[in-house]
Amino acid sequence: KSYGVEPVHTRAPETLTGVYQQASRDAVIGWYSAAYNILDGLTSIPMAVSFAILPVAVVYFKESKEKLIKLYKLSIRYLTYLSMPIAVGIMILAPKMIKLGYGDKYLNSILAIQILVWTLVPLCINYVLGVMMTAIHKEKASLYVLFGNVVVNIMLAAMEISNLPECFCKTLLVLLSEVICGAECLSKEYHELV
């Protein structure tokens, strides 16, 4: 029994389908873009950390594998500790943020940001993984992972998901894409480091 509360994943497609079917394509793109712009701003955090640890990771790769592994683990741990509360906070504050930043016309982007913000966690991990792949001279393997991710993303986007609205599908694809990329990269990098 749900006691009047149903999980988002069971009601979101129905709710969004009704809202998005009545909207123009430009409006849906605007709602998605508003949500994605917030996520875009947050990517500066893992990007800055990655730029900062790259020179150290290159030196550690040459001098001390143990120090490199420690840097790797600490970077992922701290970025995860940072990204999780940010994701929770944005998920909770999304209605206020969207209304304040974009106005009432963009209230339909609230659910999109509430889903997209969870890409921040794997995104933070993926930035560190990318730096480590560069530091251990596995740029080619990293490129293959990214190419594979693009192929998977295109295949998922091409699938017919007729009962889900476009904006909802895009947000789920971005989240899934980051998780897949991180998993592929992590499995390759783990074997190189350990």
PDB file of C-alpha atoms in Angstrom:
ATOM      1  CA  LYS A   1       0.000   0.000   0.000  1.00  0.00           C
ATOM      2  CA  SER A   2       1.391   3.406  -0.947  1.00  0.00           C
ATOM      3  CA  TYR A   3      -0.340   5.522   1.705  1.00  0.00           C
ATOM      4  CA  GLY A   4      -0.913   8.250  -0.847  1.00  0.00           C
ATOM      5  CA  VAL A   5       2.729   8.455  -1.905  1.00  0.00           C
ATOM      6  CA  GLU A   6       3.873   6.838  -5.138  1.00  0.00           C
ATOM      7  CA  PRO A   7       7.474   6.652  -6.296  1.00  0.00           C
ATOM      8  CA  VAL A   8       8.511   9.174  -8.935  1.00  0.00           C
ATOM      9  CA  HIS A   9       9.433   6.474 -11.433  1.00  0.00           C
ATOM     10  CA  THR A  10       5.870   5.118 -11.504  1.00  0.00           C
ATOM     11  CA  ARG A  11       4.053   8.417 -11.985  1.00  0.00           C
ATOM     12  CA  ALA A  12       6.556  10.589 -13.839  1.00  0.00           C
ATOM     13  CA  PRO A  13       6.017   9.130 -17.318  1.00  0.00           C
ATOM     14  CA  GLU A  14       2.244   9.535 -17.106  1.00  0.00           C
ATOM     15  CA  THR A  15       2.460  13.039 -15.709  1.00  0.00           C
ATOM     16  CA  LEU A  16       5.137  14.176 -18.127  1.00  0.00           C
ATOM     17  CA  THR A  17       3.435  12.626 -21.132  1.00  0.00           C
ATOM     18  CA  GLY A  18       0.342  14.706 -20.472  1.00  0.00           C
ATOM     19  CA  VAL A  19       2.341  17.890 -19.946  1.00  0.00           C
ATOM     20  CA  TYR A  20       4.776  17.434 -22.818  1.00  0.00           C
ATOM     21  CA  GLN A  21       2.242  16.265 -25.403  1.00  0.00           C
ATOM     22  CA  GLN A  22       0.448  19.583 -25.077  1.00  0.00           C
ATOM     23  CA  ALA A  23       3.639  21.620 -25.407  1.00  0.00           C
ATOM     24  CA  SER A  24       5.513  22.649 -28.521  1.00  0.00           C
ATOM     25  CA  ARG A  25       8.859  21.039 -29.314  1.00  0.00           C
ATOM     26  CA  ASP A  26      10.598  24.387 -28.671  1.00  0.00           C
ATOM     27  CA  ALA A  27       9.084  24.559 -25.185  1.00  0.00           C
ATOM     28  CA  VAL A  28      10.259  21.040 -24.345  1.00  0.00           C
ATOM     29  CA  ILE A  29      13.777  21.850 -25.588  1.00  0.00           C
ATOM     30  CA  GLY A  30      13.736  25.004 -23.468  1.00  0.00           C
ATOM     31  CA  TRP A  31      12.718  23.102 -20.353  1.00  0.00           C
ATOM     32  CA  TYR A  32      15.445  20.519 -20.894  1.00  0.00           C
ATOM     33  CA  SER A  33      18.033  23.223 -21.629  1.00  0.00           C
ATOM     34  CA  ALA A  34      17.153  25.094 -18.452  1.00  0.00           C
ATOM     35  CA  ALA A  35      17.725  21.941 -16.422  1.00  0.00           C
ATOM     36  CA  TYR A  36      20.914  21.064 -18.287  1.00  0.00           C
ATOM     37  CA  ASN A  37      22.361  24.565 -17.809  1.00  0.00           C
ATOM     38  CA  ILE A  38      22.309  24.022 -14.055  1.00  0.00           C
ATOM     39  CA  LEU A  39      24.179  20.738 -14.446  1.00  0.00           C
ATOM     40  CA  ASP A  40      26.595  22.374 -16.865  1.00  0.00           C
ATOM     41  CA  GLY A  41      27.595  24.909 -14.233  1.00  0.00           C
ATOM     42  CA  LEU A  42      28.225  22.170 -11.701  1.00  0.00           C
ATOM     43  CA  THR A  43      30.695  20.374 -13.971  1.00  0.00           C
ATOM     44  CA  SER A  44      33.250  23.066 -13.181  1.00  0.00           C
ATOM     45  CA  ILE A  45      33.827  21.375  -9.808  1.00  0.00           C
ATOM     46  CA  PRO A  46      35.127  17.996 -11.042  1.00  0.00           C
ATOM     47  CA  MET A  47      36.834  19.721 -13.962  1.00  0.00           C
ATOM     48  CA  ALA A  48      38.844  21.966 -11.620  1.00  0.00           C
ATOM     49  CA  VAL A  49      39.775  19.048  -9.367  1.00  0.00           C
ATOM     50  CA  SER A  50      40.824  16.988 -12.392  1.00  0.00           C
ATOM     51  CA  PHE A  51      43.005  19.771 -13.768  1.00  0.00           C
ATOM     52  CA  ALA A  52      44.611  20.135 -10.341  1.00  0.00           C
ATOM     53  CA  ILE A  53      45.415  16.441  -9.857  1.00  0.00           C
ATOM     54  CA  LEU A  54      46.642  15.681 -13.389  1.00  0.00           C
ATOM     55  CA  PRO A  55      50.242  16.916 -12.929  1.00  0.00           C
ATOM     56  CA  VAL A  56      50.491  15.142  -9.582  1.00  0.00           C
ATOM     57  CA  ALA A  57      49.068  11.925 -11.058  1.00  0.00           C
ATOM     58  CA  VAL A  58      51.632  11.987 -13.882  1.00  0.00           C
ATOM     59  CA  VAL A  59      54.500  12.353 -11.375  1.00  0.00           C
ATOM     60  CA  TYR A  60      53.069   9.631  -9.127  1.00  0.00           C
ATOM     61  CA  PHE A  61      52.741   7.265 -12.100  1.00  0.00           C
ATOM     62  CA  LYS A  62      56.482   7.628 -12.692  1.00  0.00           C
ATOM     63  CA  GLU A  63      57.564   7.571  -9.056  1.00  0.00           C
ATOM     64  CA  SER A  64      55.078   5.696  -6.872  1.00  0.00           C
ATOM     65  CA  LYS A  65      52.199   3.479  -7.877  1.00  0.00           C
ATOM     66  CA  GLU A  66      50.990   3.416  -4.260  1.00  0.00           C
ATOM     67  CA  LYS A  67      50.761   7.220  -4.150  1.00  0.00           C
ATOM     68  CA  LEU A  68      48.916   7.220  -7.474  1.00  0.00           C
ATOM     69  CA  ILE A  69      46.358   4.719  -6.182  1.00  0.00           C
ATOM     70  CA  LYS A  70      45.936   6.754  -2.998  1.00  0.00           C
ATOM     71  CA  LEU A  71      45.408   9.966  -5.021  1.00  0.00           C
ATOM     72  CA  TYR A  72      42.922   8.139  -7.223  1.00  0.00           C
ATOM     73  CA  LYS A  73      40.905   6.776  -4.286  1.00  0.00           C
ATOM     74  CA  LEU A  74      40.956  10.044  -2.330  1.00  0.00           C
ATOM     75  CA  SER A  75      39.909  12.091  -5.369  1.00  0.00           C
ATOM     76  CA  ILE A  76      36.958   9.826  -6.078  1.00  0.00           C
ATOM     77  CA  ARG A  77      35.993   9.691  -2.405  1.00  0.00           C
ATOM     78  CA  TYR A  78      36.061  13.467  -1.900  1.00  0.00           C
ATOM     79  CA  LEU A  79      34.268  14.239  -5.152  1.00  0.00           C
ATOM     80  CA  THR A  80      31.602  11.684  -4.243  1.00  0.00           C
ATOM     81  CA  TYR A  81      31.276  13.209  -0.776  1.00  0.00           C
ATOM     82  CA  LEU A  82      30.873  16.605  -2.418  1.00  0.00           C
ATOM     83  CA  SER A  83      28.559  15.612  -5.267  1.00  0.00           C
ATOM     84  CA  MET A  84      26.056  13.562  -3.263  1.00  0.00           C
ATOM     85  CA  PRO A  85      24.883  16.394  -0.978  1.00  0.00           C
ATOM     86  CA  ILE A  86      24.829  18.780  -3.942  1.00  0.00           C
ATOM     87  CA  ALA A  87      22.608  16.335  -5.854  1.00  0.00           C
ATOM     88  CA  VAL A  88      20.294  15.878  -2.871  1.00  0.00           C
ATOM     89  CA  GLY A  89      20.140  19.627  -2.268  1.00  0.00           C
ATOM     90  CA  ILE A  90      19.342  20.455  -5.874  1.00  0.00           C
ATOM     91  CA  MET A  91      16.755  17.697  -6.035  1.00  0.00           C
ATOM     92  CA  ILE A  92      15.004  19.169  -3.000  1.00  0.00           C
ATOM     93  CA  LEU A  93      15.446  22.822  -3.994  1.00  0.00           C
ATOM     94  CA  ALA A  94      14.754  22.347  -7.725  1.00  0.00           C
ATOM     95  CA  PRO A  95      11.293  23.962  -7.662  1.00  0.00           C
ATOM     96  CA  LYS A  96      12.635  27.096  -5.970  1.00  0.00           C
ATOM     97  CA  MET A  97      15.770  27.203  -8.136  1.00  0.00           C
ATOM     98  CA  ILE A  98      13.861  26.907 -11.391  1.00  0.00           C
ATOM     99  CA  LYS A  99      11.259  29.454 -10.354  1.00  0.00           C
ATOM    100  CA  LEU A 100      13.898  31.921  -9.156  1.00  0.00           C
ATOM    101  CA  GLY A 101      16.320  31.405 -12.049  1.00  0.00           C
ATOM    102  CA  TYR A 102      13.944  30.908 -14.956  1.00  0.00           C
ATOM    103  CA  GLY A 103      10.454  31.913 -13.870  1.00  0.00           C
ATOM    104  CA  ASP A 104       7.079  30.203 -14.029  1.00  0.00           C
ATOM    105  CA  LYS A 105       7.359  29.365 -17.735  1.00  0.00           C
ATOM    106  CA  TYR A 106      10.049  26.791 -16.930  1.00  0.00           C
ATOM    107  CA  LEU A 107       8.400  24.968 -14.046  1.00  0.00           C
ATOM    108  CA  ASN A 108       8.111  21.897 -16.275  1.00  0.00           C
ATOM    109  CA  SER A 109      11.900  21.561 -16.169  1.00  0.00           C
ATOM    110  CA  ILE A 110      11.865  20.745 -12.450  1.00  0.00           C
ATOM    111  CA  LEU A 111      11.661  16.976 -12.918  1.00  0.00           C
ATOM    112  CA  ALA A 112      14.348  17.117 -15.604  1.00  0.00           C
ATOM    113  CA  ILE A 113      16.840  18.760 -13.226  1.00  0.00           C
ATOM    114  CA  GLN A 114      15.831  16.396 -10.436  1.00  0.00           C
ATOM    115  CA  ILE A 115      16.894  13.507 -12.673  1.00  0.00           C
ATOM    116  CA  LEU A 116      19.843  15.206 -14.399  1.00  0.00           C
ATOM    117  CA  VAL A 117      21.468  16.291 -11.154  1.00  0.00           C
ATOM    118  CA  TRP A 118      22.176  12.643 -10.351  1.00  0.00           C
ATOM    119  CA  THR A 119      24.560  12.533 -13.306  1.00  0.00           C
ATOM    120  CA  LEU A 120      26.833  14.759 -11.229  1.00  0.00           C
ATOM    121  CA  VAL A 121      27.939  11.803  -9.094  1.00  0.00           C
ATOM    122  CA  PRO A 122      29.151   9.541 -11.947  1.00  0.00           C
ATOM    123  CA  LEU A 123      30.363  12.635 -13.809  1.00  0.00           C
ATOM    124  CA  CYS A 124      32.700  13.506 -10.924  1.00  0.00           C
ATOM    125  CA  ILE A 125      34.029   9.960 -10.909  1.00  0.00           C
ATOM    126  CA  ASN A 126      34.404   9.964 -14.701  1.00  0.00           C
ATOM    127  CA  TYR A 127      36.505  13.136 -14.644  1.00  0.00           C
ATOM    128  CA  VAL A 128      38.938  11.521 -12.191  1.00  0.00           C
ATOM    129  CA  LEU A 129      38.957   8.320 -14.232  1.00  0.00           C
ATOM    130  CA  GLY A 130      39.767  10.309 -17.368  1.00  0.00           C
ATOM    131  CA  VAL A 131      42.672  12.033 -15.650  1.00  0.00           C
ATOM    132  CA  MET A 132      44.020   8.737 -14.367  1.00  0.00           C
ATOM    133  CA  MET A 133      43.766   7.187 -17.833  1.00  0.00           C
ATOM    134  CA  THR A 134      45.795  10.112 -19.169  1.00  0.00           C
ATOM    135  CA  ALA A 135      48.332   9.869 -16.332  1.00  0.00           C
ATOM    136  CA  ILE A 136      48.966   6.165 -16.961  1.00  0.00           C
ATOM    137  CA  HIS A 137      49.228   6.743 -20.725  1.00  0.00           C
ATOM    138  CA  LYS A 138      45.996   4.943 -21.624  1.00  0.00           C
ATOM    139  CA  GLU A 139      44.458   7.755 -23.655  1.00  0.00           C
ATOM    140  CA  LYS A 140      43.683   5.352 -26.483  1.00  0.00           C
ATOM    141  CA  ALA A 141      41.699   3.041 -24.198  1.00  0.00           C
ATOM    142  CA  SER A 142      39.886   6.079 -22.830  1.00  0.00           C
ATOM    143  CA  LEU A 143      39.005   7.118 -26.362  1.00  0.00           C
ATOM    144  CA  TYR A 144      37.574   3.654 -27.067  1.00  0.00           C
ATOM    145  CA  VAL A 145      35.447   3.889 -23.921  1.00  0.00           C
ATOM    146  CA  LEU A 146      34.125   7.279 -24.980  1.00  0.00           C
ATOM    147  CA  PHE A 147      33.424   6.028 -28.504  1.00  0.00           C
ATOM    148  CA  GLY A 148      31.591   3.006 -27.100  1.00  0.00           C
ATOM    149  CA  ASN A 149      29.600   5.328 -24.894  1.00  0.00           C
ATOM    150  CA  VAL A 150      28.593   7.425 -27.901  1.00  0.00           C
ATOM    151  CA  VAL A 151      27.459   4.313 -29.771  1.00  0.00           C
ATOM    152  CA  VAL A 152      25.408   3.100 -26.783  1.00  0.00           C
ATOM    153  CA  ASN A 153      23.921   6.560 -26.351  1.00  0.00           C
ATOM    154  CA  ILE A 154      22.893   6.735 -30.023  1.00  0.00           C
ATOM    155  CA  MET A 155      21.391   3.248 -29.869  1.00  0.00           C
ATOM    156  CA  LEU A 156      19.406   4.071 -26.746  1.00  0.00           C
ATOM    157  CA  ALA A 157      18.220   7.351 -28.229  1.00  0.00           C
ATOM    158  CA  ALA A 158      17.137   5.571 -31.424  1.00  0.00           C
ATOM    159  CA  MET A 159      15.029   3.050 -29.532  1.00  0.00           C
ATOM    160  CA  GLU A 160      11.327   3.634 -29.724  1.00  0.00           C
ATOM    161  CA  ILE A 161      10.158   4.702 -26.269  1.00  0.00           C
ATOM    162  CA  SER A 162       6.708   5.783 -27.327  1.00  0.00           C
ATOM    163  CA  ASN A 163       5.086   6.137 -23.918  1.00  0.00           C
ATOM    164  CA  LEU A 164       7.788   8.393 -22.441  1.00  0.00           C
ATOM    165  CA  PRO A 165       8.127  12.081 -23.260  1.00  0.00           C
ATOM    166  CA  GLU A 166      11.241  13.279 -25.070  1.00  0.00           C
ATOM    167  CA  CYS A 167      12.545  15.476 -22.247  1.00  0.00           C
ATOM    168  CA  PHE A 168      12.216  12.643 -19.734  1.00  0.00           C
ATOM    169  CA  CYS A 169      14.005  10.224 -22.091  1.00  0.00           C
ATOM    170  CA  LYS A 170      16.870  12.665 -22.660  1.00  0.00           C
ATOM    171  CA  THR A 171      17.474  13.109 -18.952  1.00  0.00           C
ATOM    172  CA  LEU A 172      17.490   9.360 -18.386  1.00  0.00           C
ATOM    173  CA  LEU A 173      19.843   8.852 -21.338  1.00  0.00           C
ATOM    174  CA  VAL A 174      22.327  11.376 -19.955  1.00  0.00           C
ATOM    175  CA  LEU A 175      22.297   9.658 -16.568  1.00  0.00           C
ATOM    176  CA  LEU A 176      22.630   6.187 -18.078  1.00  0.00           C
ATOM    177  CA  SER A 177      25.368   7.385 -20.415  1.00  0.00           C
ATOM    178  CA  GLU A 178      27.518   8.688 -17.547  1.00  0.00           C
ATOM    179  CA  VAL A 179      27.049   5.502 -15.561  1.00  0.00           C
ATOM    180  CA  ILE A 180      28.011   3.306 -18.544  1.00  0.00           C
ATOM    181  CA  CYS A 181      31.039   5.450 -19.356  1.00  0.00           C
ATOM    182  CA  GLY A 182      32.221   5.329 -15.755  1.00  0.00           C
ATOM    183  CA  ALA A 183      31.748   1.581 -15.501  1.00  0.00           C
ATOM    184  CA  GLU A 184      33.676   0.928 -18.717  1.00  0.00           C
ATOM    185  CA  CYS A 185      36.477   3.284 -17.788  1.00  0.00           C
ATOM    186  CA  LEU A 186      36.640   2.038 -14.200  1.00  0.00           C
ATOM    187  CA  SER A 187      36.965  -1.580 -15.246  1.00  0.00           C
ATOM    188  CA  LYS A 188      39.819  -0.798 -17.669  1.00  0.00           C
ATOM    189  CA  GLU A 189      41.605   1.543 -15.276  1.00  0.00           C
ATOM    190  CA  TYR A 190      41.245  -0.709 -12.248  1.00  0.00           C
ATOM    191  CA  HIS A 191      43.141  -3.468 -14.014  1.00  0.00           C
ATOM    192  CA  GLU A 192      45.887  -1.022 -14.991  1.00  0.00           C
ATOM    193  CA  LEU A 193      46.362   0.420 -11.519  1.00  0.00           C
ATOM    194  CA  VAL A 194      46.068  -2.734  -9.432  1.00  0.00           C
TER     195      VAL A 194
END
